[in-house]
PDB file of C-alpha atoms and ligand atoms in Angstrom:
ATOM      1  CA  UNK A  14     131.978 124.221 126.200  1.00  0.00           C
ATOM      2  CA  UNK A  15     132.233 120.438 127.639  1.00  0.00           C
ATOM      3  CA  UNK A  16     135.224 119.126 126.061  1.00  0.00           C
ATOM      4  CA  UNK A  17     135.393 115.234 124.721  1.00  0.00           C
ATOM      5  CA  UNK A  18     138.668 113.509 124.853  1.00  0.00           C
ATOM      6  CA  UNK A  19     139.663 110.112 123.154  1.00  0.00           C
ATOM      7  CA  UNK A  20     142.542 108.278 124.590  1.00  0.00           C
ATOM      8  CA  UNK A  21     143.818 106.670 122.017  1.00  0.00           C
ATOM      9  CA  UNK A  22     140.974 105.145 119.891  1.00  0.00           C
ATOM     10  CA  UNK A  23     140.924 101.937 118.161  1.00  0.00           C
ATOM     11  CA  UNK A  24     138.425 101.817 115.859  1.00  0.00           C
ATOM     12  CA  UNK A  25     138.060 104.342 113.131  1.00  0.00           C
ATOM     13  CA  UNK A  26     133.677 103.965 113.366  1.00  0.00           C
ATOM     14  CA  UNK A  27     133.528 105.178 116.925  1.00  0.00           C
ATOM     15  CA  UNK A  28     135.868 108.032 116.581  1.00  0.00           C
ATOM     16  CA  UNK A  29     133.765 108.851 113.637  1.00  0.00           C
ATOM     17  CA  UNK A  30     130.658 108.955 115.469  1.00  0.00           C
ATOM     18  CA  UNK A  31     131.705 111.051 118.530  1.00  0.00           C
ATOM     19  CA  UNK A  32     132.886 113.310 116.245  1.00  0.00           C
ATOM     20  CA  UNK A  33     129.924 113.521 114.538  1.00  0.00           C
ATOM     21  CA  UNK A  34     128.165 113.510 117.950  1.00  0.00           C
ATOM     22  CA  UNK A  35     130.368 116.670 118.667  1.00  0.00           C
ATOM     23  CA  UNK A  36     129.644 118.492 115.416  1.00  0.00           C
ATOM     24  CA  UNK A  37     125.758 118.084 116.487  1.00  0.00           C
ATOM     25  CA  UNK A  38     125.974 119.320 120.259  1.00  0.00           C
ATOM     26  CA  UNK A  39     128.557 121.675 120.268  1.00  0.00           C
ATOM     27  CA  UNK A  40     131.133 119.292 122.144  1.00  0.00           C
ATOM     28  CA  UNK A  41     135.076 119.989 121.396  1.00  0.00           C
ATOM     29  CA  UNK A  42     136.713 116.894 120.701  1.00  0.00           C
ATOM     30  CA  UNK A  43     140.365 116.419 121.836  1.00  0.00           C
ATOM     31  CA  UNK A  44     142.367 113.388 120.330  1.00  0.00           C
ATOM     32  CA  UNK A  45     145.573 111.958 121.811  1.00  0.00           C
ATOM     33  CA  UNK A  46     147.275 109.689 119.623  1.00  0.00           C
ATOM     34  CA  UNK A  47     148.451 107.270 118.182  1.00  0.00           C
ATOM     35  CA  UNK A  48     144.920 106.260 117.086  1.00  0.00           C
ATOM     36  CA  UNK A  49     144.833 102.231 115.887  1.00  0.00           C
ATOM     37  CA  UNK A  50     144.085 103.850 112.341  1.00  0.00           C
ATOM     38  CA  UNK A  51     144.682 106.335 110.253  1.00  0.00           C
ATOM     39  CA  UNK A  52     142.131 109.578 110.183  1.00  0.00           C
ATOM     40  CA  UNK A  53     142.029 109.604 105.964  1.00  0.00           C
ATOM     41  CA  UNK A  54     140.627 105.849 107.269  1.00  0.00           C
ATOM     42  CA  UNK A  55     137.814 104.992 104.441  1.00  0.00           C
ATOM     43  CA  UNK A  56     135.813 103.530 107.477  1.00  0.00           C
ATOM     44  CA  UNK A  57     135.782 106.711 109.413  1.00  0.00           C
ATOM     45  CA  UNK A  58     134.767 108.687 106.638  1.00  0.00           C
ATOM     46  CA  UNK A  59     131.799 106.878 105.674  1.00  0.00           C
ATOM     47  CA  UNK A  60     130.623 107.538 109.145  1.00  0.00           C
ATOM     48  CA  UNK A  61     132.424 110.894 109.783  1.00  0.00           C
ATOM     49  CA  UNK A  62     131.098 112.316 106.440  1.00  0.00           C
ATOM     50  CA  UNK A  63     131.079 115.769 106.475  1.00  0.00           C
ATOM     51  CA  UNK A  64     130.814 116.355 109.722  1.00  0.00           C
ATOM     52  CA  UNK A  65     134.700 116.591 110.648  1.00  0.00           C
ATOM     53  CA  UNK A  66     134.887 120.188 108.626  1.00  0.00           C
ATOM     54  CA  UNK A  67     131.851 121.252 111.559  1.00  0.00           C
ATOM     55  CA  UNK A  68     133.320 120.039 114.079  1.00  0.00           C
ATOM     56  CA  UNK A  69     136.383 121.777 116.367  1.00  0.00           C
ATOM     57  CA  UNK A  70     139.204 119.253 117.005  1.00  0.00           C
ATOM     58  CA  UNK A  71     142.307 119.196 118.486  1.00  0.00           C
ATOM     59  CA  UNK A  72     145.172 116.253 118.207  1.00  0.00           C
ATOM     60  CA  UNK A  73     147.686 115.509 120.420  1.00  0.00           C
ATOM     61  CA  UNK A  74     151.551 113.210 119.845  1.00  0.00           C
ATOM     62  CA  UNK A  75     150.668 111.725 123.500  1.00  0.00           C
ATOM     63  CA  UNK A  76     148.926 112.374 126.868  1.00  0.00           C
ATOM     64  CA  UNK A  77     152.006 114.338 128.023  1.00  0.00           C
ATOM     65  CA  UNK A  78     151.374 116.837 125.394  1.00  0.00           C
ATOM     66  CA  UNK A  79     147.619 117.006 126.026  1.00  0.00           C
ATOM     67  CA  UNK A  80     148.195 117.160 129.915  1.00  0.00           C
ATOM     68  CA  UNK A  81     150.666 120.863 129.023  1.00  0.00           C
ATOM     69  CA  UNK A  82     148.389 122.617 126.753  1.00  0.00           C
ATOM     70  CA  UNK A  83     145.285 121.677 129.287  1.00  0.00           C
ATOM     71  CA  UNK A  84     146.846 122.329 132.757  1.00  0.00           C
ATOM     72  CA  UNK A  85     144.197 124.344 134.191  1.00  0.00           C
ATOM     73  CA  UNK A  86     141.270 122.329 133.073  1.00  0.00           C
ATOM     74  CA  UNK A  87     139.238 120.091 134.848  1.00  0.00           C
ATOM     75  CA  UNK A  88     139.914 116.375 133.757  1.00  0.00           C
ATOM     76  CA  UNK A  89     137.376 113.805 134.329  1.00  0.00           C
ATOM     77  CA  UNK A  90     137.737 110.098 133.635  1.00  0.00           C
ATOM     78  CA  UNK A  91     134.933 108.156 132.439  1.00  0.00           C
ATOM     79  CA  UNK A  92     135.622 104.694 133.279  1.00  0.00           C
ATOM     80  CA  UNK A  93     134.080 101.187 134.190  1.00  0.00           C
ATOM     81  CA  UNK A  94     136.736 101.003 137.166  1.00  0.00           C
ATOM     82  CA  UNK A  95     134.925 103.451 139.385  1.00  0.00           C
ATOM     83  CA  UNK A  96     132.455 103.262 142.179  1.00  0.00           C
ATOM     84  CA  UNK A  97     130.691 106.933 141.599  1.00  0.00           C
ATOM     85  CA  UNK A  98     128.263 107.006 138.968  1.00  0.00           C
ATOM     86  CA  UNK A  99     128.119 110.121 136.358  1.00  0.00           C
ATOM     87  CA  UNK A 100     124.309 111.104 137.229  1.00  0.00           C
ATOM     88  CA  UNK A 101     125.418 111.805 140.634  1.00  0.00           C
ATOM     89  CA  UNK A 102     128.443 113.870 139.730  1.00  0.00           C
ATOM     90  CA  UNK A 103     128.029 117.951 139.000  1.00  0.00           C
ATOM     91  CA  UNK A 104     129.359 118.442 136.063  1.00  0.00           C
ATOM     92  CA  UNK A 105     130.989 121.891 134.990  1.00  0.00           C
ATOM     93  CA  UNK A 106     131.298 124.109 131.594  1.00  0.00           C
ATOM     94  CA  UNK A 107     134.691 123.801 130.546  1.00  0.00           C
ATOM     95  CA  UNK A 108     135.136 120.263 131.813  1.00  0.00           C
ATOM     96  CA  UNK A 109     137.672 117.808 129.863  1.00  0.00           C
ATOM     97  CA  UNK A 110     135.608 114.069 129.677  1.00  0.00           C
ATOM     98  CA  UNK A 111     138.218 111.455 129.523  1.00  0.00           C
ATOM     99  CA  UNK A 112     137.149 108.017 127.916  1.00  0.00           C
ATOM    100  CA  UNK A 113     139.916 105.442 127.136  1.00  0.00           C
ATOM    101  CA  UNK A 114     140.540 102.966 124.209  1.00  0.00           C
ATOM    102  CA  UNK A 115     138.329 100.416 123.348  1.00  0.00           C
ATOM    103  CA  UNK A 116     140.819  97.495 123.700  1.00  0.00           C
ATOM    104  CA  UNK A 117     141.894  98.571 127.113  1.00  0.00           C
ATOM    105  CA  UNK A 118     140.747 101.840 128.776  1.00  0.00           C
ATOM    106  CA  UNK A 119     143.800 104.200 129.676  1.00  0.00           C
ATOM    107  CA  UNK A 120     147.172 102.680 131.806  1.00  0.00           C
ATOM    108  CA  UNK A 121     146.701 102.693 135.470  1.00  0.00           C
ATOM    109  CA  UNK A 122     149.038 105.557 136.009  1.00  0.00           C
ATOM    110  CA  UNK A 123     146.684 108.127 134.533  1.00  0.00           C
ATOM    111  CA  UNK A 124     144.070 106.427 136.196  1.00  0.00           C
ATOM    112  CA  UNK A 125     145.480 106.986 139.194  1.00  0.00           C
ATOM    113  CA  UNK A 126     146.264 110.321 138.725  1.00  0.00           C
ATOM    114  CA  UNK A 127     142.544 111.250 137.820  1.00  0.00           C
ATOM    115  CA  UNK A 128     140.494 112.548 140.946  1.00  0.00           C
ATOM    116  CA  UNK A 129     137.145 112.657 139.139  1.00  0.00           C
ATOM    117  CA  UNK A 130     136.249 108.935 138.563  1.00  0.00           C
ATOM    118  CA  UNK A 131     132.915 107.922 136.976  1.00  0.00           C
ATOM    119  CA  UNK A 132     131.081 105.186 135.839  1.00  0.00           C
ATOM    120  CA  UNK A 133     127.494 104.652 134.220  1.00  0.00           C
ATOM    121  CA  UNK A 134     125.835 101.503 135.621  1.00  0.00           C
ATOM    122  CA  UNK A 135     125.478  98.671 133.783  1.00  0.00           C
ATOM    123  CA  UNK A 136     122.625  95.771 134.164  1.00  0.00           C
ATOM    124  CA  UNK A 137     123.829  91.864 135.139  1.00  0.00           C
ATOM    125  CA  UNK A 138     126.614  90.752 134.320  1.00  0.00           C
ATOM    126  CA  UNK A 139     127.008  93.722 131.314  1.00  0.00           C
ATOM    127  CA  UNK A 140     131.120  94.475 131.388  1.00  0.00           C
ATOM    128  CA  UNK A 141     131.005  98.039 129.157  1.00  0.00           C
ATOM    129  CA  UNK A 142     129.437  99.997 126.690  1.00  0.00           C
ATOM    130  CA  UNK A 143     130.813 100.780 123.155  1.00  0.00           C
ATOM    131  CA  UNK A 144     132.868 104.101 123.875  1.00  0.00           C
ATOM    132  CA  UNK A 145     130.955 106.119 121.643  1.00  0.00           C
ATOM    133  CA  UNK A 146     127.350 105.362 123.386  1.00  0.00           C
ATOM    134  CA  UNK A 147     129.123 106.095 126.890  1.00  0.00           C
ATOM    135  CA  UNK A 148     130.024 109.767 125.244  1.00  0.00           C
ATOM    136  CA  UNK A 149     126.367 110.120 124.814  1.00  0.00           C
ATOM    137  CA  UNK A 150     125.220 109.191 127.133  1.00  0.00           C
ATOM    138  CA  UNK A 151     127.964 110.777 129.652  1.00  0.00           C
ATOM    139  CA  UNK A 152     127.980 114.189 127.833  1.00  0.00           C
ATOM    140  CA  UNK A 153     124.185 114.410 127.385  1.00  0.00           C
ATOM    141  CA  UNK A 154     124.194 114.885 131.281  1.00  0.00           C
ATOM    142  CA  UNK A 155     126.997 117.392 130.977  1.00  0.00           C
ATOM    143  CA  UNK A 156     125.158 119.549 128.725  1.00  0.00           C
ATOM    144  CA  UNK A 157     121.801 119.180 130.649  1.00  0.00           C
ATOM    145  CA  UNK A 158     123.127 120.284 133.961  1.00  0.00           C
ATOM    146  CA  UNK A 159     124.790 123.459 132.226  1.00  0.00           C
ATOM    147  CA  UNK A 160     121.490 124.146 130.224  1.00  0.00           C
ATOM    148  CA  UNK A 161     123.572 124.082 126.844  1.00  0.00           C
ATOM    149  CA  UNK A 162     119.997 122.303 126.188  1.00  0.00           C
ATOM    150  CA  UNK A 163     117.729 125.413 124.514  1.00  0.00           C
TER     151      UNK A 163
HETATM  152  C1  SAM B 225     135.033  99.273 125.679  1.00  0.00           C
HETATM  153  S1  SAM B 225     135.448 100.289 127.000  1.00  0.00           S
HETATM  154  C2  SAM B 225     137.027  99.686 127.556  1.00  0.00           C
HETATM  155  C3  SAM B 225     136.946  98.447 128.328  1.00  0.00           C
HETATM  156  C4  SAM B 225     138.273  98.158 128.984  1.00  0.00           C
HETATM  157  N1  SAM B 225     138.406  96.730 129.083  1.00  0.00           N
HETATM  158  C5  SAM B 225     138.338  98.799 130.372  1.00  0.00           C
HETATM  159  O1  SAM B 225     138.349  98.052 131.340  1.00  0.00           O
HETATM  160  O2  SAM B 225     138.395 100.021 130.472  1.00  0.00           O
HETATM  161  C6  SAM B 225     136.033 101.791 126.257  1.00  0.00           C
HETATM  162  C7  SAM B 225     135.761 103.004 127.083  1.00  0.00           C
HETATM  163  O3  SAM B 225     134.365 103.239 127.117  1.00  0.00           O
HETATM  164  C8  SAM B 225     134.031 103.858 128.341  1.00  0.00           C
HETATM  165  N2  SAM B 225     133.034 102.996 129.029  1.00  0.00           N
HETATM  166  C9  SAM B 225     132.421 101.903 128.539  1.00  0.00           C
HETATM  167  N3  SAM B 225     131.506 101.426 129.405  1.00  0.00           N
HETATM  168  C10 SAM B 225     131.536 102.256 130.468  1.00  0.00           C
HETATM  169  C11 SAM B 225     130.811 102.318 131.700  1.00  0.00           C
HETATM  170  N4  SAM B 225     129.863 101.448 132.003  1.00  0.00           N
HETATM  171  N5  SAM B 225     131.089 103.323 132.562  1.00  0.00           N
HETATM  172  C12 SAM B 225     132.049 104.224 132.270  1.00  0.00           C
HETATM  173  N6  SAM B 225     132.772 104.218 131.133  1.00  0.00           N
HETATM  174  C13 SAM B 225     132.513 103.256 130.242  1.00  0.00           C
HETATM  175  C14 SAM B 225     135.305 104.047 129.133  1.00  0.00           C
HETATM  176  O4  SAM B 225     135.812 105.336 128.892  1.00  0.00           O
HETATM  177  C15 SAM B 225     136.188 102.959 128.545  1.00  0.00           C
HETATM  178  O5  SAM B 225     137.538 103.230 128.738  1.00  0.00           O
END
């Protein structure tokens, strides 16, 4: 199973949708807190709806926490600051997909830590996507290069 994680979210819409995006293909979803709002957030359930009871989650205190219970698995971070892009990158199963906050991405340290940097290229002068159309995007790939696609 590819594995979403959220570092950190912002706002309580996007969360909603990947979630609801990981309900519908099969995607865990892994959440390190503190989120900017609060998950019984009225604006992420009116996009969430249901779909959080279908969906398998997991929520984290901090990264240092997340980092212990996931020590063997692949982490890959999805970011703008990157010069690979993610259709060139072989993607496995059990891979953890690492996209950062809205406001600010993750802190340079993990960054740095991360060997697997990738971007998706953007036209112009385009500076990022909204987070939740990068996980789409990003873990539509994932899936189609394991054939989770029937
Ligand atoms: C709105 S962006 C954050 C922008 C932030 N200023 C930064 O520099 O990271 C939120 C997240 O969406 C993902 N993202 C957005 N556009 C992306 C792109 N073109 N390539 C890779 N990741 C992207 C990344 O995971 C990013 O951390």
């Amino acid at each position: 199973m590819i594995n979403i994680v959220l570092y950190k979210p912002d706002i309580p819409q996007n969360t909603a949708a990947i979630v609801r995006l990981s309900a519908c293909l099969n995607l865990k979803i892994h959440i390190i807190e503190p989120c900017g709002f609060n998950l019984d957030d009225s604006r992420f359930k009116r996009v969430a709806m249901d779909y959080v009871k279908l969906s398998r989650m997991a929520r984290y205190p901090d990264f240092e926490t997340f980092v212990k219970k996931n020590s063997k698995s692949r982490m890959v971070l999805i970011t703008t600051k990157s010069k690979k892009f993610f259709h060139h990158f072989k993607f496995k199963k059990h891979d953890f997909l690492l996209f950062g906050r809205e406001s600010a991405g993750v802190p340079n340290e993990i960054r740095e830590k991360i060997k697997d940097r990738l971007k998706v290229p953007l036209s112009g002068k385009a500076r990022s996507l909204n987070v939740a159309m990068t996980v789409a995007i990003v873990a539509a790939e994932a899936l189609k290069q394991n054939n989770f696609f029937k």
